[in-house]
């Protein structure tokens, strides 16, 4: 295989993804020739890329690459690059819904051109900022008349079922995707949904009925699908109905102490303005290209960074605030902010075969700057993570750091100590500076409130 073949490429018999000289390529094998040619000849590729639904690519010269023993290379594609890769278990409700609707839109457009999606996994979607895009060019194949959509069950496991769980349960269920990389089994979804959903035609037909089929056939319904005859018009009607049902799904109001955080906690208006001006000044001076905003909350400071940076990845452990931020950047048309549900004290691990198919969060992407505002006390006290370990983690992420020191006397810190014993004798300014100076040099300090919250600009040691 070519050098640096992606660990998940072995699952696709028609091609592999690999890297060379820092660029990503997709090798198309001879076995996919007819479908690849049809994708182009039908006009489907041009339609999807012009509408920003499918990632675009250029064709490279196969002679410039290594040959693969036993496989004949038809094409080498160089796809458009995506700065930061995310996975479904890091998405909020709105992002999963957008990805679901994108998949159905693509399937409907494919059917118009005589093609169909052979798979419908959520891992075929990435986000360019706030907008989803389909990335698997080799997912398209010729549509055979009267054949059902073979990826229908996968779509329900990856999209419709999880969206229903989000809708009917207050608890966050996205982490179930970590346990079930090929989608949450319909039997699990069916069991978890309220009894009343059995009286919903859509949920009964797409979830409960097929969950019973899975149970009856031992999880394998492919035999039944192969014998099912379904006209294209009927297939389009089913997919359109499914799309309409998903469009109507809404996330129930969530109670969270972090919603409207800046309106209810800690900061006076003057202090908040000082903080915003301080961050703006630092960003205007540094002009970072790639920023990671940890504990982004409503994205106030992510948006400040977005005015100068090429890409801002904004993470928070609270799915409600991430959902709000996703709605904000979508409404404002901001294309370089990617909100994700990630807990920095327990970030997404590597999963899949040999734990390498889906890369751990901390191993993805490179950043020029990390923002860690109003976060230190949560990591150190709620997470019981020492200053020194947190400092090392931040130093591993980027060469520049903007971090807010929140003193123990601060009302927010005191709230965290109400329900637990104060064992944090080292939580003081001197201890913080000493721990971080082991990895960073302090470049600037800005007092922003009383008790003394201080913004530090730090640069990682060479």
Short mmCIF file of C-alpha atoms in Angstrom, two decimals:
data_model
loop_
_atom_site.label_atom_id
_atom_site.label_comp_id
_atom_site.label_asym_id
_atom_site.label_seq_id
_atom_site.Cartn_x
_atom_site.Cartn_y
_atom_site.Cartn_z
CA UNK A 1 0.00 0.00 0.00
CA UNK A 2 1.10 3.63 -0.38
CA UNK A 3 2.88 5.12 2.58
CA UNK A 4 0.83 6.21 5.58
CA UNK A 5 -2.39 4.45 4.59
CA UNK A 6 -5.18 5.63 6.89
CA UNK A 7 -6.03 2.97 9.51
CA UNK A 8 -9.72 2.93 8.54
CA UNK A 9 -9.10 2.47 4.80
CA UNK A 10 -9.14 -1.32 4.96
CA UNK A 11 -12.95 -1.31 5.17
CA UNK A 12 -13.46 0.00 1.62
CA UNK A 13 -12.75 -2.64 -1.08
CA UNK A 14 -12.79 0.00 -3.83
CA UNK A 15 -10.07 2.32 -2.57
CA UNK A 16 -7.90 3.58 0.24
CA UNK A 17 -7.02 6.93 1.78
CA UNK A 18 -3.34 7.71 2.31
CA UNK A 19 -1.02 10.63 2.91
CA UNK A 20 2.16 11.65 1.11
CA UNK A 21 4.32 14.73 1.67
CA UNK A 22 1.72 16.14 4.03
CA UNK A 23 -1.18 15.82 1.55
CA UNK A 24 -4.18 13.49 1.70
CA UNK A 25 -5.02 11.33 -1.31
CA UNK A 26 -7.67 8.77 -2.18
CA UNK A 27 -6.70 5.83 -4.35
CA UNK A 28 -9.54 4.53 -6.55
CA UNK A 29 -9.16 0.89 -7.59
CA UNK A 30 -10.15 -0.53 -10.95
CA UNK A 31 -13.13 -2.22 -9.27
CA UNK A 32 -14.77 1.19 -8.86
CA UNK A 33 -14.13 2.40 -12.43
CA UNK A 34 -17.74 2.11 -13.69
CA UNK A 35 -19.26 3.83 -10.67
CA UNK A 36 -16.64 6.58 -10.68
CA UNK A 37 -17.20 7.24 -14.36
CA UNK A 38 -20.97 7.31 -13.83
CA UNK A 39 -20.58 9.75 -10.94
CA UNK A 40 -18.93 12.17 -13.35
CA UNK A 41 -20.82 11.40 -16.55
CA UNK A 42 -24.23 11.69 -14.87
CA UNK A 43 -23.40 15.18 -13.64
CA UNK A 44 -23.91 14.12 -10.01
CA UNK A 45 -20.37 15.06 -8.96
CA UNK A 46 -20.69 18.54 -10.46
CA UNK A 47 -24.13 19.03 -8.92
CA UNK A 48 -23.06 18.02 -5.42
CA UNK A 49 -19.78 19.93 -5.40
CA UNK A 50 -21.29 23.09 -6.86
CA UNK A 51 -23.91 23.04 -4.09
CA UNK A 52 -21.20 22.48 -1.44
CA UNK A 53 -22.69 19.11 -0.49
CA UNK A 54 -19.75 16.91 -1.51
CA UNK A 55 -16.08 17.61 -1.01
CA UNK A 56 -14.32 18.43 -4.28
CA UNK A 57 -11.12 16.86 -5.57
CA UNK A 58 -8.53 17.07 -8.31
CA UNK A 59 -7.07 14.07 -10.11
CA UNK A 60 -3.36 13.35 -9.72
CA UNK A 61 -1.09 11.30 -11.97
CA UNK A 62 -1.14 7.65 -10.74
CA UNK A 63 2.37 7.15 -12.14
CA UNK A 64 3.72 9.45 -9.42
CA UNK A 65 2.66 7.02 -6.69
CA UNK A 66 3.63 3.57 -5.57
CA UNK A 67 1.79 0.61 -7.02
CA UNK A 68 -0.15 -1.73 -4.77
CA UNK A 69 0.62 -5.44 -5.16
CA UNK A 70 -2.46 -7.31 -6.36
CA UNK A 71 -4.54 -4.16 -6.98
CA UNK A 72 -4.88 -2.06 -10.11
CA UNK A 73 -5.12 1.70 -9.57
CA UNK A 74 -7.66 3.54 -11.71
CA UNK A 75 -7.45 7.06 -10.29
CA UNK A 76 -5.61 9.02 -7.61
CA UNK A 77 -7.73 11.83 -6.13
CA UNK A 78 -6.53 14.73 -4.05
CA UNK A 79 -9.56 15.92 -2.08
CA UNK A 80 -10.06 19.37 -0.65
CA UNK A 81 -8.47 19.52 2.79
CA UNK A 82 -10.42 19.86 6.02
CA UNK A 83 -8.42 21.38 8.84
CA UNK A 84 -9.99 19.57 11.78
CA UNK A 85 -11.68 16.18 11.70
CA UNK A 86 -14.60 15.62 14.08
CA UNK A 87 -16.74 12.60 14.84
CA UNK A 88 -20.47 12.09 15.60
CA UNK A 89 -19.87 11.56 19.32
CA UNK A 90 -18.51 15.12 19.44
CA UNK A 91 -21.48 16.72 17.68
CA UNK A 92 -24.42 18.46 19.25
CA UNK A 93 -28.03 17.72 18.31
CA UNK A 94 -28.15 20.40 15.60
CA UNK A 95 -25.00 19.11 13.93
CA UNK A 96 -26.27 15.52 13.86
CA UNK A 97 -29.57 16.74 12.42
CA UNK A 98 -27.79 18.76 9.72
CA UNK A 99 -25.64 15.75 8.84
CA UNK A 100 -28.73 13.53 8.60
CA UNK A 101 -30.54 15.93 6.29
CA UNK A 102 -27.42 16.32 4.14
CA UNK A 103 -27.20 12.54 3.72
CA UNK A 104 -30.85 12.30 2.65
CA UNK A 105 -30.53 15.25 0.27
CA UNK A 106 -27.54 13.59 -1.37
CA UNK A 107 -29.39 10.28 -1.67
CA UNK A 108 -32.35 12.00 -3.36
CA UNK A 109 -30.06 13.84 -5.78
CA UNK A 110 -28.19 10.61 -6.48
CA UNK A 111 -31.43 8.82 -7.38
CA UNK A 112 -32.25 11.61 -9.85
CA UNK A 113 -28.96 10.84 -11.60
CA UNK A 114 -29.36 7.06 -11.57
CA UNK A 115 -27.11 6.45 -8.56
CA UNK A 116 -27.50 5.63 -4.88
CA UNK A 117 -25.47 5.77 -1.66
CA UNK A 118 -24.14 2.34 -0.78
CA UNK A 119 -23.54 3.40 2.82
CA UNK A 120 -24.93 6.08 5.12
CA UNK A 121 -22.59 6.23 8.08
CA UNK A 122 -22.24 9.48 10.01
CA UNK A 123 -18.48 9.15 9.54
CA UNK A 124 -18.97 10.12 5.90
CA UNK A 125 -19.76 13.65 7.08
CA UNK A 126 -17.36 16.35 8.21
CA UNK A 127 -17.93 19.99 9.12
CA UNK A 128 -16.32 22.90 7.35
CA UNK A 129 -16.95 25.38 10.12
CA UNK A 130 -20.68 25.28 10.81
CA UNK A 131 -21.61 23.54 7.53
CA UNK A 132 -21.60 19.76 6.97
CA UNK A 133 -20.08 18.25 3.84
CA UNK A 134 -20.03 14.67 2.51
CA UNK A 135 -16.47 13.36 2.17
CA UNK A 136 -16.72 9.82 0.78
CA UNK A 137 -16.58 10.09 -3.02
CA UNK A 138 -16.56 6.29 -3.30
CA UNK A 139 -19.94 5.89 -1.57
CA UNK A 140 -21.87 6.24 -4.83
CA UNK A 141 -22.92 3.31 -6.99
CA UNK A 142 -25.30 2.69 -9.88
CA UNK A 143 -28.95 2.45 -8.86
CA UNK A 144 -30.62 -0.82 -9.81
CA UNK A 145 -34.32 -0.52 -10.60
CA UNK A 146 -36.72 -1.82 -7.91
CA UNK A 147 -33.92 -2.26 -5.39
CA UNK A 148 -34.35 -0.88 -1.83
CA UNK A 149 -31.82 1.48 -0.30
CA UNK A 150 -29.24 -0.88 1.14
CA UNK A 151 -27.92 1.81 3.49
CA UNK A 152 -31.34 2.54 4.99
CA UNK A 153 -30.78 0.55 8.18
CA UNK A 154 -27.37 2.14 8.66
CA UNK A 155 -28.94 5.59 8.28
CA UNK A 156 -31.47 4.82 11.01
CA UNK A 157 -28.74 3.55 13.33
CA UNK A 158 -26.46 6.53 12.75
CA UNK A 159 -28.96 9.34 12.39
CA UNK A 160 -32.70 8.92 12.86
CA UNK A 161 -32.53 6.72 15.96
CA UNK A 162 -29.92 8.82 17.78
CA UNK A 163 -31.82 12.01 16.94
CA UNK A 164 -34.95 10.50 18.49
CA UNK A 165 -32.99 9.64 21.63
CA UNK A 166 -31.77 13.23 21.81
CA UNK A 167 -35.37 14.42 21.39
CA UNK A 168 -36.98 12.21 24.02
CA UNK A 169 -34.26 12.16 26.65
CA UNK A 170 -32.70 15.04 28.55
CA UNK A 171 -29.46 13.17 29.04
CA UNK A 172 -26.83 13.42 26.33
CA UNK A 173 -26.68 10.25 24.28
CA UNK A 174 -24.00 11.13 21.74
CA UNK A 175 -21.43 9.18 23.72
CA UNK A 176 -23.28 5.97 22.79
CA UNK A 177 -21.62 6.33 19.40
CA UNK A 178 -18.31 5.54 21.09
CA UNK A 179 -19.67 2.13 22.03
CA UNK A 180 -21.36 1.48 18.70
CA UNK A 181 -19.10 2.71 15.85
CA UNK A 182 -21.49 1.37 13.21
CA UNK A 183 -24.49 3.09 14.71
CA UNK A 184 -26.61 2.39 17.78
CA UNK A 185 -28.50 -0.89 17.27
CA UNK A 186 -32.17 -0.34 16.55
CA UNK A 187 -33.02 -2.74 19.37
CA UNK A 188 -31.23 -0.44 21.83
CA UNK A 189 -32.94 2.62 20.38
CA UNK A 190 -36.37 0.95 20.40
CA UNK A 191 -35.98 -0.17 24.01
CA UNK A 192 -34.84 3.31 25.09
CA UNK A 193 -37.68 5.25 23.48
CA UNK A 194 -40.94 5.92 25.39
CA UNK A 195 -43.80 3.48 24.89
CA UNK A 196 -45.93 6.19 23.29
CA UNK A 197 -43.58 6.31 20.30
CA UNK A 198 -45.00 2.97 19.17
CA UNK A 199 -48.10 4.91 18.15
CA UNK A 200 -46.08 7.20 15.87
CA UNK A 201 -46.28 5.89 12.30
CA UNK A 202 -42.80 7.18 11.47
CA UNK A 203 -41.05 5.88 14.57
CA UNK A 204 -42.94 2.60 14.47
CA UNK A 205 -42.10 1.96 10.81
CA UNK A 206 -38.48 3.16 10.80
CA UNK A 207 -37.37 2.08 14.29
CA UNK A 208 -39.60 -0.32 16.24
CA UNK A 209 -40.60 -2.51 13.28
CA UNK A 210 -37.03 -2.89 12.06
CA UNK A 211 -35.78 -3.44 15.59
CA UNK A 212 -38.14 -6.41 15.76
CA UNK A 213 -36.83 -7.63 12.42
CA UNK A 214 -33.26 -7.42 13.75
CA UNK A 215 -34.31 -9.46 16.76
CA UNK A 216 -36.10 -12.03 14.61
CA UNK A 217 -33.25 -12.37 12.14
CA UNK A 218 -30.44 -12.20 14.68
CA UNK A 219 -29.41 -8.71 13.66
CA UNK A 220 -29.16 -9.61 9.97
CA UNK A 221 -31.96 -8.31 7.75
CA UNK A 222 -29.95 -8.22 4.53
CA UNK A 223 -31.67 -11.34 3.24
CA UNK A 224 -35.07 -9.74 3.63
CA UNK A 225 -33.86 -6.55 1.93
CA UNK A 226 -32.56 -8.48 -1.07
CA UNK A 227 -36.00 -9.96 -1.74
CA UNK A 228 -37.81 -6.62 -1.34
CA UNK A 229 -38.90 -4.90 -4.55
CA UNK A 230 -39.31 -1.15 -4.35
CA UNK A 231 -39.89 1.22 -7.24
CA UNK A 232 -37.80 4.37 -7.47
CA UNK A 233 -40.89 6.53 -6.90
CA UNK A 234 -41.76 4.60 -3.76
CA UNK A 235 -38.14 4.80 -2.55
CA UNK A 236 -38.09 8.56 -3.09
CA UNK A 237 -41.38 8.85 -1.17
CA UNK A 238 -39.95 6.93 1.79
CA UNK A 239 -36.77 9.00 1.90
CA UNK A 240 -38.74 12.24 1.54
CA UNK A 241 -41.02 11.20 4.40
CA UNK A 242 -38.00 10.40 6.54
CA UNK A 243 -36.49 13.77 5.70
CA UNK A 244 -39.71 15.57 6.67
CA UNK A 245 -39.83 13.74 10.00
CA UNK A 246 -36.23 14.65 10.82
CA UNK A 247 -36.80 18.30 9.89
CA UNK A 248 -39.56 18.44 12.51
CA UNK A 249 -37.42 17.07 15.34
CA UNK A 250 -36.56 19.66 17.96
CA UNK A 251 -34.33 19.41 20.99
CA UNK A 252 -36.34 19.82 24.16
CA UNK A 253 -35.36 22.76 26.39
CA UNK A 254 -32.36 21.74 28.47
CA UNK A 255 -31.61 23.01 31.96
CA UNK A 256 -27.93 23.85 32.35
CA UNK A 257 -26.05 26.14 34.71
CA UNK A 258 -23.83 27.19 31.79
CA UNK A 259 -26.56 28.60 29.58
CA UNK A 260 -26.46 32.41 29.84
CA UNK A 261 -23.34 32.04 31.98
CA UNK A 262 -22.03 35.55 31.44
CA UNK A 263 -25.40 37.06 32.30
CA UNK A 264 -25.67 35.35 35.67
CA UNK A 265 -22.20 34.68 37.08
CA UNK A 266 -19.12 36.44 38.34
CA UNK A 267 -18.50 39.35 35.98
CA UNK A 268 -19.53 42.95 36.26
CA UNK A 269 -20.20 44.59 32.91
CA UNK A 270 -16.99 46.62 33.26
CA UNK A 271 -14.92 43.50 34.00
CA UNK A 272 -16.44 41.67 31.06
CA UNK A 273 -15.64 44.57 28.71
CA UNK A 274 -12.06 44.60 30.00
CA UNK A 275 -11.83 40.88 29.33
CA UNK A 276 -13.18 41.21 25.78
CA UNK A 277 -10.87 44.12 25.00
CA UNK A 278 -7.89 42.22 26.40
CA UNK A 279 -8.59 39.15 24.29
CA UNK A 280 -9.22 41.28 21.20
CA UNK A 281 -5.90 43.06 21.67
CA UNK A 282 -4.00 39.78 22.05
CA UNK A 283 -5.67 38.23 18.99
CA UNK A 284 -5.02 41.32 16.89
CA UNK A 285 -1.35 41.15 17.84
CA UNK A 286 -0.82 37.40 17.40
CA UNK A 287 -3.13 36.83 14.39
CA UNK A 288 -3.21 33.05 14.97
CA UNK A 289 -4.27 30.78 12.10
CA UNK A 290 -5.72 27.89 14.11
CA UNK A 291 -7.25 28.38 17.55
CA UNK A 292 -8.63 25.94 20.12
CA UNK A 293 -11.09 27.54 22.54
CA UNK A 294 -11.52 25.22 25.54
CA UNK A 295 -14.66 25.76 27.60
CA UNK A 296 -16.06 28.03 24.89
CA UNK A 297 -19.52 28.44 26.45
CA UNK A 298 -21.57 30.78 24.24
CA UNK A 299 -18.62 31.39 21.94
CA UNK A 300 -18.12 35.07 22.75
CA UNK A 301 -14.35 34.72 22.56
CA UNK A 302 -14.38 32.17 19.75
CA UNK A 303 -16.09 34.78 17.61
CA UNK A 304 -13.44 37.36 18.52
CA UNK A 305 -10.78 34.90 17.36
CA UNK A 306 -12.76 34.10 14.20
CA UNK A 307 -12.26 37.67 13.02
CA UNK A 308 -8.55 36.96 12.53
CA UNK A 309 -8.06 33.17 12.47
CA UNK A 310 -8.60 30.74 9.61
CA UNK A 311 -10.20 28.15 11.91
CA UNK A 312 -11.47 28.13 15.48
CA UNK A 313 -12.36 24.82 17.13
CA UNK A 314 -14.63 25.62 20.08
CA UNK A 315 -15.17 22.88 22.64
CA UNK A 316 -17.29 22.58 25.75
CA UNK A 317 -18.46 19.63 27.82
CA UNK A 318 -22.02 20.99 27.92
CA UNK A 319 -23.98 19.94 24.82
CA UNK A 320 -26.60 22.63 25.39
CA UNK A 321 -24.19 25.53 25.04
CA UNK A 322 -22.52 23.88 22.05
CA UNK A 323 -25.93 23.51 20.43
CA UNK A 324 -26.58 27.21 21.03
CA UNK A 325 -23.20 28.15 19.58
CA UNK A 326 -23.84 26.00 16.50
CA UNK A 327 -27.14 27.83 15.98
CA UNK A 328 -25.40 31.18 16.41
CA UNK A 329 -22.62 30.59 13.89
CA UNK A 330 -25.10 29.08 11.42
CA UNK A 331 -27.43 32.07 11.72
CA UNK A 332 -24.59 34.58 11.39
CA UNK A 333 -23.04 32.71 8.48
CA UNK A 334 -19.72 32.33 10.26
CA UNK A 335 -17.78 29.66 8.38
CA UNK A 336 -14.60 29.28 10.40
CA UNK A 337 -15.92 28.24 13.83
CA UNK A 338 -16.44 24.54 14.60
CA UNK A 339 -18.31 23.91 17.90
CA UNK A 340 -17.84 20.46 19.44
CA UNK A 341 -18.97 18.64 22.57
CA UNK A 342 -15.67 17.68 24.19
CA UNK A 343 -14.68 17.52 27.86
CA UNK A 344 -11.01 18.50 28.08
CA UNK A 345 -10.65 16.45 31.27
CA UNK A 346 -11.95 13.37 29.42
CA UNK A 347 -11.48 13.99 25.67
CA UNK A 348 -12.56 11.57 22.97
CA UNK A 349 -10.24 8.53 22.81
CA UNK A 350 -9.07 6.61 19.77
CA UNK A 351 -11.64 3.97 18.83
CA UNK A 352 -12.22 1.25 16.25
CA UNK A 353 -9.91 -1.58 15.25
CA UNK A 354 -6.69 -1.31 17.27
CA UNK A 355 -8.07 2.03 18.57
CA UNK A 356 -6.76 3.72 15.43
CA UNK A 357 -9.70 4.04 13.01
CA UNK A 358 -10.94 7.20 14.74
CA UNK A 359 -8.11 9.29 16.14
CA UNK A 360 -8.16 10.60 19.70
CA UNK A 361 -9.18 14.24 20.00
CA UNK A 362 -5.82 15.37 21.37
CA UNK A 363 -4.02 13.82 18.40
CA UNK A 364 -6.03 15.65 15.72
CA UNK A 365 -4.99 18.90 14.15
CA UNK A 366 -2.40 21.51 15.06
CA UNK A 367 -3.14 24.80 16.78
CA UNK A 368 -1.23 28.05 17.06
CA UNK A 369 -3.13 29.25 20.12
CA UNK A 370 -5.21 27.79 22.94
CA UNK A 371 -7.78 29.83 24.86
CA UNK A 372 -8.56 28.59 28.36
CA UNK A 373 -10.85 31.25 29.84
CA UNK A 374 -12.89 30.81 33.03
CA UNK A 375 -11.77 27.18 32.99
CA UNK A 376 -8.89 26.69 35.39
CA UNK A 377 -11.00 26.27 38.54
CA UNK A 378 -13.24 23.68 36.87
CA UNK A 379 -10.32 21.56 35.70
CA UNK A 380 -8.39 21.83 38.96
CA UNK A 381 -11.20 21.60 41.50
CA UNK A 382 -14.05 19.77 39.75
CA UNK A 383 -11.64 17.59 37.79
CA UNK A 384 -9.08 17.30 40.61
CA UNK A 385 -6.30 17.80 38.04
CA UNK A 386 -3.13 19.52 39.34
CA UNK A 387 -1.89 22.74 37.77
CA UNK A 388 1.22 20.95 36.53
CA UNK A 389 -0.66 18.27 34.58
CA UNK A 390 -3.04 20.78 33.04
CA UNK A 391 -0.12 22.97 32.05
CA UNK A 392 1.58 20.05 30.31
CA UNK A 393 -1.61 19.19 28.43
CA UNK A 394 -1.98 22.76 27.20
CA UNK A 395 1.68 22.93 26.22
CA UNK A 396 1.20 19.81 24.08
CA UNK A 397 -1.64 21.50 22.19
CA UNK A 398 -0.16 24.80 20.99
CA UNK A 399 2.88 27.11 21.32
CA UNK A 400 0.78 30.05 22.57
CA UNK A 401 -1.67 30.08 25.46
CA UNK A 402 -4.16 32.60 26.77
CA UNK A 403 -5.39 31.44 30.16
CA UNK A 404 -7.48 33.07 32.85
CA UNK A 405 -6.41 32.62 36.45
CA UNK A 406 -9.49 32.39 38.70
CA UNK A 407 -8.60 32.80 42.39
CA UNK A 408 -9.99 30.58 45.12
CA UNK A 409 -11.82 33.60 46.59
CA UNK A 410 -13.82 34.05 43.37
CA UNK A 411 -17.56 33.29 43.77
CA UNK A 412 -17.39 30.72 41.00
CA UNK A 413 -14.57 28.82 42.67
CA UNK A 414 -16.37 28.97 46.00
CA UNK A 415 -19.47 27.43 44.42
CA UNK A 416 -17.38 24.47 43.35
CA UNK A 417 -16.13 24.01 46.91
CA UNK A 418 -19.59 24.07 48.53
CA UNK A 419 -20.15 20.34 48.13
CA UNK A 420 -16.61 19.09 48.63
CA UNK A 421 -13.73 19.30 51.04
CA UNK A 422 -11.09 21.90 50.19
CA UNK A 423 -7.99 19.78 49.63
CA UNK A 424 -6.48 22.27 47.21
CA UNK A 425 -3.81 23.92 49.33
CA UNK A 426 -1.71 24.59 46.25
CA UNK A 427 -4.47 26.54 44.54
CA UNK A 428 -3.04 30.06 44.67
CA UNK A 429 -1.46 32.48 42.23
CA UNK A 430 2.13 31.61 43.15
CA UNK A 431 1.45 27.90 42.69
CA UNK A 432 -0.26 28.49 39.36
CA UNK A 433 2.58 30.62 37.98
CA UNK A 434 5.25 28.19 39.18
CA UNK A 435 3.51 25.18 37.60
CA UNK A 436 2.93 26.90 34.26
CA UNK A 437 6.39 28.48 34.08
CA UNK A 438 7.79 24.95 33.90
CA UNK A 439 6.31 24.78 30.37
CA UNK A 440 5.69 28.40 29.39
CA UNK A 441 7.18 31.86 29.56
CA UNK A 442 4.74 34.54 30.73
CA UNK A 443 4.57 37.31 28.12
CA UNK A 444 1.68 39.41 29.44
CA UNK A 445 -0.58 39.73 32.50
CA UNK A 446 -3.88 41.63 32.59
CA UNK A 447 -5.97 42.05 35.73
CA UNK A 448 -9.65 42.00 34.79
CA UNK A 449 -11.64 41.84 38.06
CA UNK A 450 -11.59 41.87 41.82
CA UNK A 451 -11.04 39.28 43.34
CA UNK A 452 -8.15 39.21 40.95
CA UNK A 453 -8.97 37.30 37.83
CA UNK A 454 -5.91 37.64 35.62
CA UNK A 455 -5.49 36.95 31.91
CA UNK A 456 -2.05 35.50 31.10
CA UNK A 457 -0.49 35.34 27.66
CA UNK A 458 2.12 32.59 27.70
CA UNK A 459 4.53 31.16 25.14
CA UNK A 460 5.68 27.56 25.26
CA UNK A 461 9.36 26.95 25.88
CA UNK A 462 11.29 26.10 22.73
#
